[in-house]
Every structure is written in C-alpha cells, then in structure tokens.
C-alpha cells in the first residue's frame, strides 16, 4: 500500500531503513568521517520524510532507526569533526525521534552524549543537568549494566574536565561495581561504543589528570592490552594518554614512543580525539624539543600524510 506521495506505509520500509542504519553504524569504525558524515545526514533526512508518511509499527520502527542515525551523526560531529554546537543540535533531533519511538534507552544515550558538550568546556552544572535527565530516562527502560556503567563514565569525564577528579574516580568505581554485578538485561544492538576496557580507559585518563601517574600507567596499559585491533579509535586515545603519563613522569623517550604509536594508528584510522591527545602531549614537551626523540616525533607529527589528514578532516 502506498500513500499519495508514493511512500509505502506498510511492508519492508521500517526494516529496509533500519538495515542502512546498521550498516552506517558498522562503517563508522573504519570509514573516514568526512566521507561517512554526509551519507548519514542524508539517511536521517530520508528518515524524517518516512516518519511523516508512515504510521503504526512502521512509524515507530523508522523513529527508532532515525534516532540512532541522528545519534551517530552527532558522534561524528563531536568526536571526529570537532563541531560541538552542530552535534548538540543533531542530538536534540535524535532525542525528538527517540520520543516518537518511545525508546527511553535511546533517549538516555542521547542525553548523556549531550552532556559531553558542556562537559568538554568544564561547565559542570550544564553537564550535571543533562546527566540527571539521562539517568532518569534510563530508569524508565530496562537498562543493561553496560549502559549504566557508561553513564558513570560519561559523568566522570565531565567531572574530570571540571577539575573534580575525586568525584570522577568515585563514579568510575561505581561503574566497575555495576559491571561486576551485571543485571543480565540485554544490551541494545546500537550500543556498540563501550566495554569494560573502555571504562578502564576513562579511569586511566582521570588518574592521569589527578596526578596519579603510577596508577594511570597500570590502568591504561591494561586497557590497551584488552582493546581489540578493531577498536582502533579508542586505541589512539589510550596510546595518547600513555604518552601523557610518561611525559608527566619525565620519561621523554617513552612519551615519544607512545605518541608515535598513536600516530601509526591514526594513519590507518583517523580520529580527531586521538590526534588531540597527541598534540596535548607534544605541547608538554616544549622544554625538550631539541632532544632527538622529540624531533623524531615532530617528523611524524608534521609529515605530509598526517598534516594533510589533520587539515582536511
């Protein structure tokens, strides 16, 4: 059956739209963000058309996939393209779609992502308000332990950025306890960006920023060992944090070695967040910039491939 616009109101529409959404979710981990982002936005715009022209279960299915699509688009904008304001607007559209789908867990995930925006700027109150909303929506659903631990990790990062590392470490410890007492609730298919090793990566970063360097070194090394090769983007972040640990400890050669490993990974899979970590480390090495290892790092940091990638993406 078709309506006057030619859009099928029954049959495979919801399933077909969801299949493309799943494909985009998988492609995110390996395709260049500048290549994937326009396609994801186009898919979301199609979803908006379908949402207006379908009804019943098909409409709810489209709304669910549309919310996930806006969530992915916002993730690309925030983590890969460094477009925080655009990401905030995109996630708001995802929240509206989650409402249409009546999917509280998608709503919780979207709101927690939105907390990153004020959190990155150290605006603690703004981040806290969004995290309260995210936890409220999560309670309305049947949240798996993994999602609850991720909410702790997100709030911990926001607290860390605001300089409250003790509070952040308490939150991460709570997340670890939640995972240890897994409630058995099923994990949504779209929730593919978090795991126990990634919680450890959050913890190591907080320990680093708190000045707990020996603990951070152990935590981050363990996280790196547990991350799979497929988790390339997260590996660049952990390698960058390990470089920062060694730089803070005065181990300049070790810092440069980890930074170069991060650049090796970035050459294969670009990730702006990972590059930010490497640049932050290089800034801390200004006093050592005449040392051979730092010069070698600069050769890699400013070679043709890395420079063009950084400016083009």
Coordinates of C-alpha atoms in Angstrom, one line a residue, residues 84-306:
X84 CA 30.3 20.6 19.2
X85 CA 27.5 23.1 18.5
X86 CA 26.3 21.2 15.5
X87 CA 26.5 17.9 17.5
X88 CA 24.3 19.4 20.2
X89 CA 21.6 20.4 17.6
X90 CA 21.8 17.0 16.0
X91 CA 21.4 15.1 19.2
X92 CA 18.4 17.2 20.1
X93 CA 16.8 15.9 16.8
X94 CA 17.8 12.4 17.9
X95 CA 16.1 13.0 21.2
X96 CA 12.9 14.1 19.4
X97 CA 13.0 10.9 17.3
X98 CA 13.5 8.8 20.4
X99 CA 10.4 10.3 21.9
X100 CA 8.5 9.4 18.7
X101 CA 9.8 5.8 19.1
X102 CA 9.1 5.8 22.8
X103 CA 12.6 4.4 23.3
X104 CA 13.8 5.5 26.8
X105 CA 17.2 3.9 26.4
X106 CA 18.0 5.8 23.2
X107 CA 16.8 8.9 25.0
X108 CA 19.2 8.2 27.8
X109 CA 22.1 7.6 25.5
X110 CA 21.4 10.8 23.5
X111 CA 21.1 12.9 26.6
X112 CA 24.3 11.6 28.0
X113 CA 26.1 12.4 24.8
X114 CA 24.7 15.9 25.0
X115 CA 26.4 16.2 28.5
X116 CA 29.7 15.9 26.7
X117 CA 29.2 19.4 25.1
X118 CA 29.2 21.4 28.4
X119 CA 31.4 18.8 30.0
X120 CA 34.2 19.4 27.5
X121 CA 34.1 23.1 28.3
X122 CA 34.3 22.4 32.1
X123 CA 30.7 23.7 32.6
X124 CA 29.9 21.3 35.4
X125 CA 26.3 22.5 36.1
X126 CA 25.2 22.2 32.5
X127 CA 26.7 18.7 32.2
X128 CA 25.1 17.6 35.5
X129 CA 21.6 18.6 34.4
X130 CA 21.9 16.6 31.3
X131 CA 23.2 13.6 33.2
X132 CA 20.3 13.7 35.7
X133 CA 18.0 13.6 32.7
X134 CA 19.9 10.8 31.1
X135 CA 19.7 8.7 34.3
X136 CA 16.0 9.4 34.6
X137 CA 15.3 8.2 31.1
X138 CA 17.5 5.1 31.7
X139 CA 15.4 4.2 34.8
X140 CA 12.3 4.2 32.7
X141 CA 13.7 1.5 30.4
X142 CA 15.4 -1.8 31.3
X143 CA 19.0 -0.6 31.3
X144 CA 21.8 -3.1 31.0
X145 CA 24.7 -2.9 33.3
X146 CA 27.0 -1.8 30.5
X147 CA 24.9 1.3 29.7
X148 CA 24.7 2.2 33.4
X149 CA 28.4 1.9 33.7
X150 CA 28.8 4.1 30.6
X151 CA 26.6 6.8 32.2
X152 CA 29.0 6.7 35.2
X153 CA 32.0 7.0 32.8
X154 CA 30.4 10.0 30.9
X155 CA 29.7 11.8 34.2
X156 CA 33.2 11.0 35.4
X157 CA 34.7 12.6 32.3
X158 CA 32.6 15.7 32.8
X159 CA 33.7 15.9 36.4
X160 CA 37.3 15.4 35.4
X161 CA 37.2 18.2 32.9
X162 CA 35.7 20.4 35.7
X163 CA 38.7 19.5 37.9
X164 CA 36.7 17.2 40.3
X165 CA 38.9 14.1 39.8
X166 CA 38.0 12.6 43.2
X167 CA 34.3 12.7 42.3
X168 CA 35.1 11.2 38.9
X169 CA 37.1 8.3 40.4
X170 CA 34.2 7.5 42.7
X171 CA 31.8 7.4 39.7
X172 CA 34.2 5.1 37.8
X173 CA 34.5 2.8 40.9
X174 CA 30.7 2.7 40.9
X175 CA 30.7 1.8 37.2
X176 CA 33.1 -1.1 37.9
X177 CA 30.8 -2.4 40.7
X178 CA 27.8 -2.2 38.3
X179 CA 29.6 -4.3 35.7
X180 CA 30.7 -6.8 38.3
X181 CA 27.1 -7.3 39.3
X182 CA 25.7 -7.5 35.8
X183 CA 21.9 -7.4 35.9
X184 CA 21.5 -9.6 32.8
X185 CA 19.4 -7.0 30.9
X186 CA 20.0 -7.3 27.1
X187 CA 22.3 -4.7 25.6
X188 CA 20.7 -2.8 22.7
X189 CA 22.3 -3.6 19.3
X190 CA 23.1 0.1 18.8
X191 CA 25.1 0.4 22.0
X192 CA 28.4 -0.6 20.5
X193 CA 30.8 2.1 21.7
X194 CA 31.5 0.9 25.3
X195 CA 33.1 -2.0 27.1
X196 CA 34.9 -2.9 30.3
X197 CA 38.3 -2.0 28.7
X198 CA 36.9 1.4 27.7
X199 CA 35.8 2.0 31.2
X200 CA 39.4 1.3 32.3
X201 CA 40.5 3.9 29.7
X202 CA 38.2 6.5 31.2
X203 CA 39.7 5.6 34.6
X204 CA 43.3 5.9 33.4
X205 CA 42.6 9.3 32.0
X206 CA 41.1 10.5 35.2
X207 CA 44.1 9.1 37.2
X208 CA 46.4 10.9 34.8
X209 CA 44.6 14.2 35.3
X210 CA 44.6 13.7 39.0
X211 CA 48.4 13.2 39.0
X212 CA 48.2 9.5 40.0
X213 CA 50.8 8.6 37.4
X214 CA 51.8 5.0 38.5
X215 CA 48.2 4.0 38.8
X216 CA 47.4 5.6 35.5
X217 CA 50.2 3.8 33.8
X218 CA 49.0 0.4 35.1
X219 CA 45.3 1.1 34.2
X220 CA 46.0 2.4 30.7
X221 CA 48.4 -0.4 29.9
X222 CA 45.9 -3.0 30.9
X223 CA 43.2 -1.2 28.9
X224 CA 45.4 -1.2 25.8
X225 CA 46.1 -4.9 26.2
X226 CA 42.4 -5.7 26.4
X227 CA 41.3 -3.5 23.4
X228 CA 40.9 -5.4 20.2
X229 CA 42.7 -4.3 17.0
X230 CA 39.2 -3.4 15.7
X231 CA 38.9 -0.7 18.4
X232 CA 41.4 1.4 16.5
X233 CA 39.9 4.8 17.5
X234 CA 39.9 4.0 21.2
X235 CA 43.5 2.6 20.9
X236 CA 44.7 6.0 19.7
X237 CA 43.2 7.7 22.8
X238 CA 44.8 5.2 25.2
X239 CA 48.2 5.5 23.5
X240 CA 47.9 9.3 23.7
X241 CA 47.1 9.1 27.4
X242 CA 50.0 6.7 28.0
X243 CA 52.3 9.2 26.2
X244 CA 50.9 11.9 28.6
X245 CA 51.7 9.8 31.6
X246 CA 55.3 9.3 30.6
X247 CA 55.7 12.9 29.7
X248 CA 54.4 13.9 33.1
X249 CA 56.8 11.4 34.7
X250 CA 59.7 12.9 32.9
X251 CA 60.2 9.8 30.7
X252 CA 60.5 11.7 27.4
X253 CA 61.7 8.9 25.2
X254 CA 58.8 6.7 26.4
X255 CA 56.3 9.5 25.9
X256 CA 57.5 10.0 22.3
X257 CA 57.4 6.3 21.7
X258 CA 53.7 6.0 22.7
X259 CA 52.9 9.2 20.7
X260 CA 54.4 7.7 17.6
X261 CA 52.4 4.5 18.1
X262 CA 49.3 6.7 18.3
X263 CA 50.2 8.4 15.0
X264 CA 50.8 5.0 13.4
X265 CA 47.2 4.1 14.4
X266 CA 45.9 7.4 13.2
X267 CA 47.4 6.9 9.8
X268 CA 45.3 3.8 9.5
X269 CA 42.1 5.1 11.2
X270 CA 41.7 8.8 11.6
X271 CA 40.2 10.0 14.9
X272 CA 40.3 13.7 15.9
X273 CA 40.0 12.9 19.6
X274 CA 43.1 10.7 19.3
X275 CA 45.0 13.4 17.5
X276 CA 44.1 15.9 20.2
X277 CA 45.7 13.7 22.7
X278 CA 49.0 13.5 20.7
X279 CA 49.0 17.3 20.3
X280 CA 48.5 17.8 24.0
X281 CA 51.5 15.6 24.7
X282 CA 53.6 17.5 22.2
X283 CA 52.8 20.8 23.9
X284 CA 54.1 19.4 27.2
X285 CA 57.4 18.6 25.6
X286 CA 58.3 22.2 24.6
X287 CA 61.2 22.2 27.1
X288 CA 62.6 19.1 25.4
X289 CA 62.0 19.9 21.8
X290 CA 65.7 19.8 20.9
X291 CA 66.0 16.2 22.1
X292 CA 66.3 13.6 19.3
X293 CA 63.2 11.7 20.2
X294 CA 61.1 14.8 20.2
X295 CA 62.4 15.9 16.8
X296 CA 61.6 12.4 15.5
X297 CA 58.1 12.8 16.9
X298 CA 57.8 16.1 15.1
X299 CA 58.9 14.4 11.8
X300 CA 55.9 12.1 12.2
X301 CA 53.5 14.7 13.5
X302 CA 54.2 17.0 10.6
X303 CA 54.8 14.6 7.8
X304 CA 52.7 15.0 4.6
X305 CA 50.2 12.4 5.4
X306 CA 49.4 13.5 9.0

